[in-house]
Structures are given as C-alpha cells and as structure tokens.
Short mmCIF file of C-alpha atoms in Angstrom, two decimals:
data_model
loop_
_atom_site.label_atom_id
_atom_site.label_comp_id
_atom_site.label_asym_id
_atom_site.label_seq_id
_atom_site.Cartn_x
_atom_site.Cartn_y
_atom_site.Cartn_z
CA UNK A 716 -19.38 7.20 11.13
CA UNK A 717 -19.91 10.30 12.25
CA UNK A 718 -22.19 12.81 10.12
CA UNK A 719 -23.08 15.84 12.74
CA UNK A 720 -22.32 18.81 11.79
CA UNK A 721 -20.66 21.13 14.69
CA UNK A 722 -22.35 24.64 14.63
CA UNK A 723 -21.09 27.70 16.66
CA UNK A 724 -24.14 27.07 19.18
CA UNK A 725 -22.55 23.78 20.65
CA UNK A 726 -20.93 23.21 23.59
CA UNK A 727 -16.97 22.61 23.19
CA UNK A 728 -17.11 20.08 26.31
CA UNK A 729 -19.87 18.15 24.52
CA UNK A 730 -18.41 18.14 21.15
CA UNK A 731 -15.19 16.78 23.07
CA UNK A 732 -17.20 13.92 24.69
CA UNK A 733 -18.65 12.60 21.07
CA UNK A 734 -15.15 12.71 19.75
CA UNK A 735 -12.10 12.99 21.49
CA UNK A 736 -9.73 12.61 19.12
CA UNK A 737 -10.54 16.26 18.14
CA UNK A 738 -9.04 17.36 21.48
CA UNK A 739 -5.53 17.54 19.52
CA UNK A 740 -7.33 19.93 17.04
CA UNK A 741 -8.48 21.53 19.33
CA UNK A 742 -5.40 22.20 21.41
CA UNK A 743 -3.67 23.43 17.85
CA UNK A 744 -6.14 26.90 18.35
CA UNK A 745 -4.35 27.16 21.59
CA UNK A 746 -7.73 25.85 23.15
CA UNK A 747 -7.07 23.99 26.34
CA UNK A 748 -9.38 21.68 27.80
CA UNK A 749 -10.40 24.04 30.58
CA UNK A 750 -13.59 24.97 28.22
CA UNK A 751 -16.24 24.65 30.78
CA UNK A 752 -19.13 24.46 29.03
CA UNK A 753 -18.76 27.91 26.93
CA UNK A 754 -20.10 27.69 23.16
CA UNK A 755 -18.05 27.29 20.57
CA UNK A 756 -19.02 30.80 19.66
CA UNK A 757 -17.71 32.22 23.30
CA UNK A 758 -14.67 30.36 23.09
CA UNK A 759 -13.36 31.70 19.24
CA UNK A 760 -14.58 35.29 20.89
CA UNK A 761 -12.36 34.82 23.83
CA UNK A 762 -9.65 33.51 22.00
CA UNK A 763 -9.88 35.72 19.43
CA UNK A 764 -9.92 33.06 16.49
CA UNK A 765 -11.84 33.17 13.26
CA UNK A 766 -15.30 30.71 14.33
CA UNK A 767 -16.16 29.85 10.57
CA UNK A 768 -12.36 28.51 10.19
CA UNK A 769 -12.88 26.84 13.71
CA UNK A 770 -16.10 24.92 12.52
CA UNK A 771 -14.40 24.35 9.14
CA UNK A 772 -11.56 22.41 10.73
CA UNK A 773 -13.45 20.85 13.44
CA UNK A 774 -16.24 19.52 10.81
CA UNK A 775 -13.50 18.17 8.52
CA UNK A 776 -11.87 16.17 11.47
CA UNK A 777 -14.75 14.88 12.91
CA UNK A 778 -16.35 13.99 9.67
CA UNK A 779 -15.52 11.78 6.77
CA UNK A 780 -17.99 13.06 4.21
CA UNK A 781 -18.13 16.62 4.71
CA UNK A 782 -15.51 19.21 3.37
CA UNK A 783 -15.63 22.55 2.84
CA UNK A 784 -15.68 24.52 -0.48
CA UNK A 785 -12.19 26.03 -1.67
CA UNK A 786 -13.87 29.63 -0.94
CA UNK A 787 -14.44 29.39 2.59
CA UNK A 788 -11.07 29.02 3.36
CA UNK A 789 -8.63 31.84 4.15
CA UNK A 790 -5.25 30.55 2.94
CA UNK A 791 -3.00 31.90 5.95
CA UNK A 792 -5.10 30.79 8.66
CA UNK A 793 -5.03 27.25 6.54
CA UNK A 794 -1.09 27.56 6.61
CA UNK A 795 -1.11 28.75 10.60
CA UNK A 796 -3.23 25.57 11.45
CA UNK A 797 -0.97 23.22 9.05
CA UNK A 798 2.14 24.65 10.59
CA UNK A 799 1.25 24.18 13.97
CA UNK A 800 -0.16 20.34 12.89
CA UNK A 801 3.42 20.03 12.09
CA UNK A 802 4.57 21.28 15.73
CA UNK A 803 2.38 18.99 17.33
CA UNK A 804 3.68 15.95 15.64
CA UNK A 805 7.45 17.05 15.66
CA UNK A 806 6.60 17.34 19.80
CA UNK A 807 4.17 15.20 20.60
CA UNK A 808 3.02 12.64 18.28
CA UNK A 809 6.65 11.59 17.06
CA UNK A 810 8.65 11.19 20.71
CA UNK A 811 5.58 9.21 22.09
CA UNK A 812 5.64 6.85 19.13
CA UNK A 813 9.41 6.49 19.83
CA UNK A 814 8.55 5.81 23.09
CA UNK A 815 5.83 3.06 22.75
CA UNK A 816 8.38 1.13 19.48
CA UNK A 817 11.26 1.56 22.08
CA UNK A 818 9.16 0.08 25.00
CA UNK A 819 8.37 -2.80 22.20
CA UNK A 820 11.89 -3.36 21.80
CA UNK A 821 13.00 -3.41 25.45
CA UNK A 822 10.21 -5.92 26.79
CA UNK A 823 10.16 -8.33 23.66
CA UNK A 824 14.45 -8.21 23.18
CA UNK A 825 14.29 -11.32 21.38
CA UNK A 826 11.96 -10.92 18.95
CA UNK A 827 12.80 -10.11 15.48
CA UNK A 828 9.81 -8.23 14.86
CA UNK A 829 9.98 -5.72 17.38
CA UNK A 830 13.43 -4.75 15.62
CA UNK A 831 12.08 -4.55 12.39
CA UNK A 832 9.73 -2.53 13.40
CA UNK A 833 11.76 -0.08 15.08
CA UNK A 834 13.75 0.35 11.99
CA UNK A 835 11.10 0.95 9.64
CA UNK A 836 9.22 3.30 12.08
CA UNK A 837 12.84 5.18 12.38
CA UNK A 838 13.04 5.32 8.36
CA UNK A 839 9.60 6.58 8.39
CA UNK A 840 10.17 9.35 10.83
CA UNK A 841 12.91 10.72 9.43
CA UNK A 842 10.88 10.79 5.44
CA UNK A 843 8.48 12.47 7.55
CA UNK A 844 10.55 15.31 8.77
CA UNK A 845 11.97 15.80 5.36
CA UNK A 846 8.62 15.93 4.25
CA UNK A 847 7.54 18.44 6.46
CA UNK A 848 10.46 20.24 5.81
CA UNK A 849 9.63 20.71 2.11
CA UNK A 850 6.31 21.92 2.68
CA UNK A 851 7.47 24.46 5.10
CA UNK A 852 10.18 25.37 2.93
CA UNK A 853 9.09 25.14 -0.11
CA UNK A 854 5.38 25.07 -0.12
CA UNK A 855 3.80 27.15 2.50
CA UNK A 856 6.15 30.30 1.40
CA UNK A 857 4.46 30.28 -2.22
CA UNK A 858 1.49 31.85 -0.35
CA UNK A 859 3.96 35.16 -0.05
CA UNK A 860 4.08 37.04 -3.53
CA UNK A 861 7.51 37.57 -2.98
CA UNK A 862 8.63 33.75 -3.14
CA UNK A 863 5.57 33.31 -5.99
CA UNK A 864 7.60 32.68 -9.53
CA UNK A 865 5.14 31.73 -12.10
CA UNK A 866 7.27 28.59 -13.31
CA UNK A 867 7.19 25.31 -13.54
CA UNK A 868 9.20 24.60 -10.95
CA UNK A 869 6.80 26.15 -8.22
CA UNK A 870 3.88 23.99 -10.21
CA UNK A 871 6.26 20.99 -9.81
CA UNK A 872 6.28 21.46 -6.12
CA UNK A 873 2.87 21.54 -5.73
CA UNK A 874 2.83 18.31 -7.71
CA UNK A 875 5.33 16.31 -5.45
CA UNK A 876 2.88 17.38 -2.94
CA UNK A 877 0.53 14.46 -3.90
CA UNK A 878 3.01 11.88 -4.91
CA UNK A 879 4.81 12.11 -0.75
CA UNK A 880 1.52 11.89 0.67
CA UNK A 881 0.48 8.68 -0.68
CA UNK A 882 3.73 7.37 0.50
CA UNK A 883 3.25 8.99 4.14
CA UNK A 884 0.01 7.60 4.36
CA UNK A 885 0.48 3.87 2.76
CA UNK A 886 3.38 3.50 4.65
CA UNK A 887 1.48 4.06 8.21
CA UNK A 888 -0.90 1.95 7.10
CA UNK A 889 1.30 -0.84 6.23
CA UNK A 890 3.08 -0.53 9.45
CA UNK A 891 -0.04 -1.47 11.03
CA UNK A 892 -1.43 -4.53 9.19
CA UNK A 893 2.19 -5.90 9.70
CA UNK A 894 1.98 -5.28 13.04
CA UNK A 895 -1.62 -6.74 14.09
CA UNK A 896 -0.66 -10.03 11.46
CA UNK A 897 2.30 -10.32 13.23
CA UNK A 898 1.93 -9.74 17.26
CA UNK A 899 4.89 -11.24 19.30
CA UNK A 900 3.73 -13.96 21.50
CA UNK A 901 3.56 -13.04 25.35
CA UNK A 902 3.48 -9.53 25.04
CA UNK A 903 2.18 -6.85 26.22
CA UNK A 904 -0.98 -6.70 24.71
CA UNK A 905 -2.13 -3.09 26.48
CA UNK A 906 1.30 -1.69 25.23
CA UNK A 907 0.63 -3.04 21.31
CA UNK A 908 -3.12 -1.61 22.07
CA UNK A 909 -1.51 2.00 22.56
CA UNK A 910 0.78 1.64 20.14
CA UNK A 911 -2.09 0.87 17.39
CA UNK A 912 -4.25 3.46 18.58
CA UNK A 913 -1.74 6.15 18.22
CA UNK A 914 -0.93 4.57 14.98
CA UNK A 915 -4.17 4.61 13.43
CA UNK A 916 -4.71 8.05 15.01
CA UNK A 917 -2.25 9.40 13.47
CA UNK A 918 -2.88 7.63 10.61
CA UNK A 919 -6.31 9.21 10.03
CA UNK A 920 -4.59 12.64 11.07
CA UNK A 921 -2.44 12.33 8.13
CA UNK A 922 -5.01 11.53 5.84
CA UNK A 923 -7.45 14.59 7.21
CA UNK A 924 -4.17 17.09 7.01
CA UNK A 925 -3.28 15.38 3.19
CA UNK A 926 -6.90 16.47 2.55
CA UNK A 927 -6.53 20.36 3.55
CA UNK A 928 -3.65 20.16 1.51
CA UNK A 929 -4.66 18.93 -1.48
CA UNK A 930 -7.88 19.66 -2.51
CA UNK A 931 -7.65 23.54 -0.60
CA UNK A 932 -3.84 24.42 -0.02
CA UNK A 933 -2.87 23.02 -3.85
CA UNK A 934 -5.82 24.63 -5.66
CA UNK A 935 -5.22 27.82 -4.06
CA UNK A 936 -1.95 28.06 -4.90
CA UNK A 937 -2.42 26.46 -8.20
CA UNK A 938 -4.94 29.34 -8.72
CA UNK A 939 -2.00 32.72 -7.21
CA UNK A 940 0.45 30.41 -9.63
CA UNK A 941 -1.53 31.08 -12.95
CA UNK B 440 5.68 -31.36 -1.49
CA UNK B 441 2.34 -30.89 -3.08
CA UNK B 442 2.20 -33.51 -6.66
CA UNK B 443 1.98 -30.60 -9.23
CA UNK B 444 -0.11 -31.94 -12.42
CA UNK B 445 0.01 -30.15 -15.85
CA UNK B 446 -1.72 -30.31 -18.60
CA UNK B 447 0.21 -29.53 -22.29
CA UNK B 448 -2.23 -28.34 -24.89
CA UNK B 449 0.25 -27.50 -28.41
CA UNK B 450 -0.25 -28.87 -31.62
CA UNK B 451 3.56 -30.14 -31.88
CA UNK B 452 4.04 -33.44 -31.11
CA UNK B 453 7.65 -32.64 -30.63
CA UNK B 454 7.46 -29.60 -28.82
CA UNK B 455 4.96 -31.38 -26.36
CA UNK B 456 6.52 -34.08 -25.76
CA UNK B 457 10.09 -32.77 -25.44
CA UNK B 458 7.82 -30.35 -22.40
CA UNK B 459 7.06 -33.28 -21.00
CA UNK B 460 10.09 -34.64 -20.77
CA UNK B 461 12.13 -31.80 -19.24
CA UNK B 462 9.23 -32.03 -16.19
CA UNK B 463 9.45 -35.39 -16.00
CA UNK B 464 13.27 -34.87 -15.20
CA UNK B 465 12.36 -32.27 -12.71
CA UNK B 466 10.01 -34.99 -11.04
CA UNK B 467 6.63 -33.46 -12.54
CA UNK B 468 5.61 -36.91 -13.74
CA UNK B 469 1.87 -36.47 -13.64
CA UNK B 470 1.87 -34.66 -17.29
CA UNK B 471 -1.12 -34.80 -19.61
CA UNK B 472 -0.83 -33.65 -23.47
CA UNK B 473 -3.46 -32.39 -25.77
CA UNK B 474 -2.45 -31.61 -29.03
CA UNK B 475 -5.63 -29.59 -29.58
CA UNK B 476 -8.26 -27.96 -27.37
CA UNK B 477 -9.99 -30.92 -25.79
CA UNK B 478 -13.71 -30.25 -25.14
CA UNK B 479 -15.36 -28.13 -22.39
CA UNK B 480 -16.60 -31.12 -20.21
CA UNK B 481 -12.83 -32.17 -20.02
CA UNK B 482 -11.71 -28.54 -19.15
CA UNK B 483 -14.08 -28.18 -16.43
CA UNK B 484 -12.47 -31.15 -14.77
CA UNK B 485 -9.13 -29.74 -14.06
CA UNK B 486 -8.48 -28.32 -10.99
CA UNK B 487 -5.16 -26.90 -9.26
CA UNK B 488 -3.25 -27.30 -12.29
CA UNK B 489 -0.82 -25.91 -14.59
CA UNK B 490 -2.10 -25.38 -18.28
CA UNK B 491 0.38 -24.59 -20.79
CA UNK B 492 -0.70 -23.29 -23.90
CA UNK B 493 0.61 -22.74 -26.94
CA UNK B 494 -0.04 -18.56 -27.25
CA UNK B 495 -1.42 -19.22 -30.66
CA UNK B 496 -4.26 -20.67 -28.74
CA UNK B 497 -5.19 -17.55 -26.76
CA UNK B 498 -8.33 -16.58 -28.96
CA UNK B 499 -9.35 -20.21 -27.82
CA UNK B 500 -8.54 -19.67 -24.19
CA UNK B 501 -10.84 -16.94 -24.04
CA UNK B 502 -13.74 -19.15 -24.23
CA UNK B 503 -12.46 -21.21 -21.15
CA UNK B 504 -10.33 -18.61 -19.62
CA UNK B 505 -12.86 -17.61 -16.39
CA UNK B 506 -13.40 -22.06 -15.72
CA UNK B 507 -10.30 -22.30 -15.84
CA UNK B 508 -9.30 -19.90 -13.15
CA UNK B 509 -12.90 -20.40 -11.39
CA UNK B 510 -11.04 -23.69 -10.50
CA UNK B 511 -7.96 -22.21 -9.50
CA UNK B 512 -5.67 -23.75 -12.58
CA UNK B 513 -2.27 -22.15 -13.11
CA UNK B 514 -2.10 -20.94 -17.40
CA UNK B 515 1.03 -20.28 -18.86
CA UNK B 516 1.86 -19.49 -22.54
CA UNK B 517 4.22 -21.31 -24.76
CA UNK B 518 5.73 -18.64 -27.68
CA UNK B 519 8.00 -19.67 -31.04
CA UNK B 520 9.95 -16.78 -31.44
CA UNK B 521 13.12 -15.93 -30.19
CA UNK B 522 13.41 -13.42 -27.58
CA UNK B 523 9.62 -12.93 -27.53
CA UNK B 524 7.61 -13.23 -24.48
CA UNK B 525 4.13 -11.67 -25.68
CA UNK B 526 1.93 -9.68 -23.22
CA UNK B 527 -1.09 -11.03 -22.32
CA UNK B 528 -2.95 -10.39 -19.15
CA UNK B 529 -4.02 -14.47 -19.01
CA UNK B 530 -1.01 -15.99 -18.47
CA UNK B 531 0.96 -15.92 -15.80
CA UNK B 532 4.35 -16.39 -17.37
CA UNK B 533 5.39 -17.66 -20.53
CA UNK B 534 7.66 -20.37 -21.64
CA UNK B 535 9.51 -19.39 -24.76
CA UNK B 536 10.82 -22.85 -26.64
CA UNK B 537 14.36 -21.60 -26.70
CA UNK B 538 14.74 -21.48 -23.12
CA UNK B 539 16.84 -24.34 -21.14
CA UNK B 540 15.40 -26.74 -18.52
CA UNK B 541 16.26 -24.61 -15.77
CA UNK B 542 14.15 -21.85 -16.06
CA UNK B 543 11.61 -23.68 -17.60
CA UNK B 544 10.69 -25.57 -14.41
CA UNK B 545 11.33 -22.34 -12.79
CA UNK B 546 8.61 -20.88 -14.41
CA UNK B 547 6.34 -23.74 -14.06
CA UNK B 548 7.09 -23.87 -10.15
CA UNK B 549 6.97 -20.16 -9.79
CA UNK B 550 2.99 -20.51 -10.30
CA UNK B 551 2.64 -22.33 -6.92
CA UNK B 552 2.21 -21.74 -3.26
CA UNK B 553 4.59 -22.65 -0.57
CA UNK B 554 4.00 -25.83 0.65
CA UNK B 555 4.43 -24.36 4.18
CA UNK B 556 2.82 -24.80 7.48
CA UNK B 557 4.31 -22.58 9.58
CA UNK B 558 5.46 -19.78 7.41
CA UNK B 559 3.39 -16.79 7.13
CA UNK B 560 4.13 -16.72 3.92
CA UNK B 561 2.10 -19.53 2.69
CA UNK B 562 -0.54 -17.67 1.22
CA UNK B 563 1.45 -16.09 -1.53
CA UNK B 564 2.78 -18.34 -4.22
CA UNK B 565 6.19 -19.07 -5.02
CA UNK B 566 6.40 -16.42 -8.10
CA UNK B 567 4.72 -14.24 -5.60
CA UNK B 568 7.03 -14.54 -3.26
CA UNK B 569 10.04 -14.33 -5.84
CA UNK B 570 8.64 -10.99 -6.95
CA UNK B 571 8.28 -9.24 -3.65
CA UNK B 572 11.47 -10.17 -2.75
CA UNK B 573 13.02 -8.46 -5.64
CA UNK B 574 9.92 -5.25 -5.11
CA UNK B 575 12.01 -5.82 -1.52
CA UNK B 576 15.50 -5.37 -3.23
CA UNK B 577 14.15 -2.40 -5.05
CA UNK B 578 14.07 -3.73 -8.23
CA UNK B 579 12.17 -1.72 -10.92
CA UNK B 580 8.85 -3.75 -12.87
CA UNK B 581 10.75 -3.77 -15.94
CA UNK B 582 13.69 -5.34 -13.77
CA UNK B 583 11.76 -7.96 -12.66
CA UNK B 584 10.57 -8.89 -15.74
CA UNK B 585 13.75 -9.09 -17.04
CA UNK B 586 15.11 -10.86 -14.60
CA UNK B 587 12.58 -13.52 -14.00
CA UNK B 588 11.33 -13.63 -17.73
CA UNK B 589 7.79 -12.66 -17.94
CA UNK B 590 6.39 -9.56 -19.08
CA UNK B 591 6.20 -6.21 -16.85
CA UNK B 592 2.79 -6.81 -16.95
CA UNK B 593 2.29 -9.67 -15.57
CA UNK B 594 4.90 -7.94 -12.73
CA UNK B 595 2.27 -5.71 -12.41
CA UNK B 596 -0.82 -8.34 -12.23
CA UNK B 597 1.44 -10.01 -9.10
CA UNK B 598 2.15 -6.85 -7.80
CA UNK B 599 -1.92 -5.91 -7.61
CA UNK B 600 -2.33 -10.17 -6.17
CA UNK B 601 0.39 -9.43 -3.34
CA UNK B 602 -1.24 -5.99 -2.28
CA UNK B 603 -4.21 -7.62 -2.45
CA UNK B 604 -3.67 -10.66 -0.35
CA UNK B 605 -1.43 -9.34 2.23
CA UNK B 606 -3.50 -5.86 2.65
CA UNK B 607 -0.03 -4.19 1.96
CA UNK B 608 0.72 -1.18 -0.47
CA UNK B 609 3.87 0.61 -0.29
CA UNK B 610 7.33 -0.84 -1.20
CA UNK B 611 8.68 0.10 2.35
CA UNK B 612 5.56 -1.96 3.81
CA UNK B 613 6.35 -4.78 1.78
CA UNK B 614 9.97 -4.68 2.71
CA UNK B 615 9.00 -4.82 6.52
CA UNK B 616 6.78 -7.63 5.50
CA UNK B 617 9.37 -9.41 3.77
CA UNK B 618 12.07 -9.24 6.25
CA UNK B 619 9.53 -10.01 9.18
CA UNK B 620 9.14 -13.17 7.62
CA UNK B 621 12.52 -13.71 6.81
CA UNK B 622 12.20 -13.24 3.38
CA UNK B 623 15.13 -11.16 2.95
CA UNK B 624 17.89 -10.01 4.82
CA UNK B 625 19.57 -7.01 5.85
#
C-alpha cells in the first residue's frame, strides 16, 4: 500500500516509476510522458496548471488513505479533470476492453463463458455511458448558477449519484471474480492476464473517480444547493 | 444422493408423526422424533441435519441455537396458523401445517447442497441456488418469499450467504454467474 505523499519538489519521472498506473492521470493534465526529469513544480509552471490541484489528484490516486479536505478543492478544475476522466474512458479505456472481450471470444469460440462475458461487459458499457451521460448532463451543470434550482429535484440528482456508483463499481468487480473462478481451459492465459489488469485498473479508477465525486463534487454542490 | 436425516422436535404426536410420514414417502426414511427438547448431550450429537421445530420452541432454541449450527444442522420452524410464516432470523424456512406434501419436502430439500461433483455450483445449497436463480429472473425479496414460502427475511439472510460464498454482489454479477453455470437461460 502505498502511503508517500507526492510534494511539488519530486521528480514526475520518478513518481511515474513508483506507480505507473498514475501515467493515465497524468496524461488527463495534458502531461505527456516526455517529462524528463523536471519537478512537479516546473512541469504545472510550464503547463500552466494549478500544482496544489495537481498534488491533490495525484495523492488521491496513488494513495488509499489520504484525501483531501472539501476546501482545497476548486470545484471547476474538479469538473475539468472528471470530464476529461470521462474522455479517456469513452476513448481509451472502453474500445481496448472491447478489444481484449472480443479477442476472448474469437480464440475460445466454443466456450460459453467467453459469450457470457461479452454480453454482460456490453450491458455494462452501455449503463456506463448513460451514466456518464447523466452526470454530464445533469450533474456537472449544477455548478453554473444558471442551471442551480434550489429543489428537490436537483438534491435528488445528487442522490442517484451514490446509488449508480455502487452499481458501476460492484458490477466490475463481479465481472472479475467470475472471470478468474471461471477461466476457459487452453486459453490464452497472457490475453486473460491483460484483460484482468485493465479490469481491475479500471476498477480501482472507478472507485478513486466515485470518491472525488462523492465526498467533494456532492458536498459542494449540496452546499451552492442550500 | 446424500441420506438426509431429520430430527422432529413438536409436542404433537400427530403432527409429528404425520411429518414423518410425508418424508418417509419422499424417501427421507432416517427420521427421528422428540416430542420435547431432548437434553444438550443429545443435541450436541447431531450433525448435518435437518431440525424441525415447532416455532413455539424458539425461546428454547436459543439456548442450543449456536451448537446447533456450530455443527452445520439445517433448523426449520413448524407454525399452527394459517397463512402465517413468522420471521425469525434462526430458521431457515418454515413449514406451516396446512401446507401439502409437495412443498413440504421442498422446503426440507431446499436446505441442502447439490450433491454435485462437477458443477461449480456445489457450494451453494439447493435453496441457495433456487433463490439466485429467481435474484437472476429479477424477482423482488418480497417475490421470492412469496413464491418459495419463507419470509423476506430469510431471502435476505440467503441473499447475504450467496454474496458471501461466491464473492459476488450485484444482481447483474449474479446473473453472469448464474448463466455461466448454466443456471438459467437466456
């Protein structure tokens, strides 16, 4: 478990090497991985992005008991970073699990499982985009006074918030149990290794992004709503 | 098929015996009755069975309630009144004494597992298995309840048993799971 705490003085590159899976994060800022070995504090300067919300993301993502007080947040650079979450898994993390469940079906064509799979991965997908839809849609503009109608409709919205995240999350997390418990025999192991990894990556994701939104996102707008 | 053994412990001669009977129709011939609470050292013995109590007994089952299940027994409730099915988090279903043969044996079965070697599916008993299928269908608790007579919260205490021994939580998970193992169909 991972309990560092990433301070403007470290090197990107290094930060990188301890944990990769914050490269995606990372890559959200519009940070590619031509960082050299600049500071965390010369890259946000160059890039012209806000360090404290930098370390505040990066800190959240990299570890599981730290997370930062409501106050240190600034609600539309939260809703910048959650939107562009949302691009990354609309282009990236989506088509590549279609990929890997598609290569699952083509090289194991008679097993049942493999099917299955694909189907419920499919149905999941698509409650996913509908559930990024609503947030974008119905969520994220509540941060605009404009769309902000102090009713319980907008406080219902907030609510359904929680009750589709369990659901997103549970559901990935089924997929995967089912899927170790129930490996097809003479497969491709390294190909149901990828596809686990990028589960349980994106697993975690979702759990770190339900996190912002919850305890920081809801609160906030909890608080404009009153 | 694994010998299932019960154990009958009502103070009616005729309502235990007429019990008896309907399993021994159904081929559950190893049936012991007791027409009161027989003593601790007795109770300890039983293993892997089915205890069926009369519900006016449950004060008295508390006092044995954790042996019994320490020893992996099966306890299910026998109730007077028609239409009733009390709650009661100890037994696993109850028999009411106006029900007919069929689901009587249906309810005593429904306590065990799968005698199975090759399905996956072994480790969850039979009610287990009958409940996820209908979770699977996208039936509601109080559905299921009605539907397989037991109380929604003993649907509930199953539902907590299968998420516990399959790892699963969500009712799309335990769809997959069920029609993996052929459970259900499409």
């Amino acid at each position: 478990m991972n309990h560092y705490m990433i301070s403007e003085k470290d090197k990107l590159s290094e930060i990188l090497k301890k944990n990769i899976d914050l490269l995606p994060v990372v890559y959200r800022f519009g940070i590619s991985t031509s960082v050299g070995s600049s500071t965390i504090k010369e890259i946000c300067m160059k890039k012209k992005i806000e360090t404290s919300f930098f370390l505040v993301i990066l800190n959240t993502f990299h570890s599981a008991t730290y997370f930062p007080k409501l106050n240190d947040i600034d609600l539309l650079m939260l809703i910048k970073f959650l939107k562009k979450t949302h691009d990354f898994h609309k282009s990236v993390t989506i088509p590549r699990l279609n990929n890997l469940i598609n290569d699952l079906v083509k090289y194991n064509p008679d097993e049942k499982i493999a099917i299955d799979v694909k189907r419920f991965l499919d149905r999941y997908i698509k409650n996913l985009l509908l559930h990024i839809s609503f947030e974008e849609k119905e969520i994220f503009p509540l941060t605009e006074e404009k769309n902000r109608v102090m009713n319980q409709g907008s406080v219902k919205k907030v609510k359904a918030l929680f009750r589709q995240h369990t659901d997103v999350e549970s559901e990935i997390s089924d997929l995967i149990i089912i899927i170790i418990q129930h490996i097809p025999k003479n497969t491709d192991i390294a190909l149901i290794h990828d596809i686990l990894h990028t589960l349980s990556h994106f697993a975690k994701e979702q759990a770190d992004h339900a996190r912002f939104e919850e305890k920081i996102l809801a609160p906030k707008l909890m608080a404009l709503l009153s | 098929m694994k010998r299932i053994r019960a154990i009958i412990i009502h103070p009616s001669t005729l309502i235990s015996n007429g019990l008896k009977s309907i399993l021994h129709s159904k081929n559950i011939t190893d049936v012991n009755i007791h027409l009161s609470f027989p003593d601790v050292r007795e109770i300890k013995e039983w293993n892997d069975s089915i205890v069926i109590i009369d519900v006016n007994y449950t004060s008295a089952l508390n006092n044995y309630f954790s042996i019994l299940k320490k020893n992996s027994n099966h306890i299910l409730g026998i109730c007077h009144v028609e239409y009733e099915r009390p709650e009661s988090p100890m037994f696993e279903s109850i028999i009411n004494i106006f029900d007919d043969s069929e689901t009587i044996v249906r309810l005593v079965e429904g306590c065990l597992p799968i005698d199975s070697k090759e399905s996956y599916s072994s480790e969850l008993s039979r009610r287990e298995i009958e409940i996820l299928k209908l979770v699977a269908g996208g039936k509601s608790n109080k559905q299921i309840a009605d539907e397989l007579f037991i109380s929604s919260h003993t649907v509930i205490t199953h539902r907590k048993n299968i998420t516990a021994k399959l790892g699963i939580k969500s009712i799309s998970g335990l769809t997959l799971y069920a029609l993996v193992n052929n459970l259900i169909e499409l």
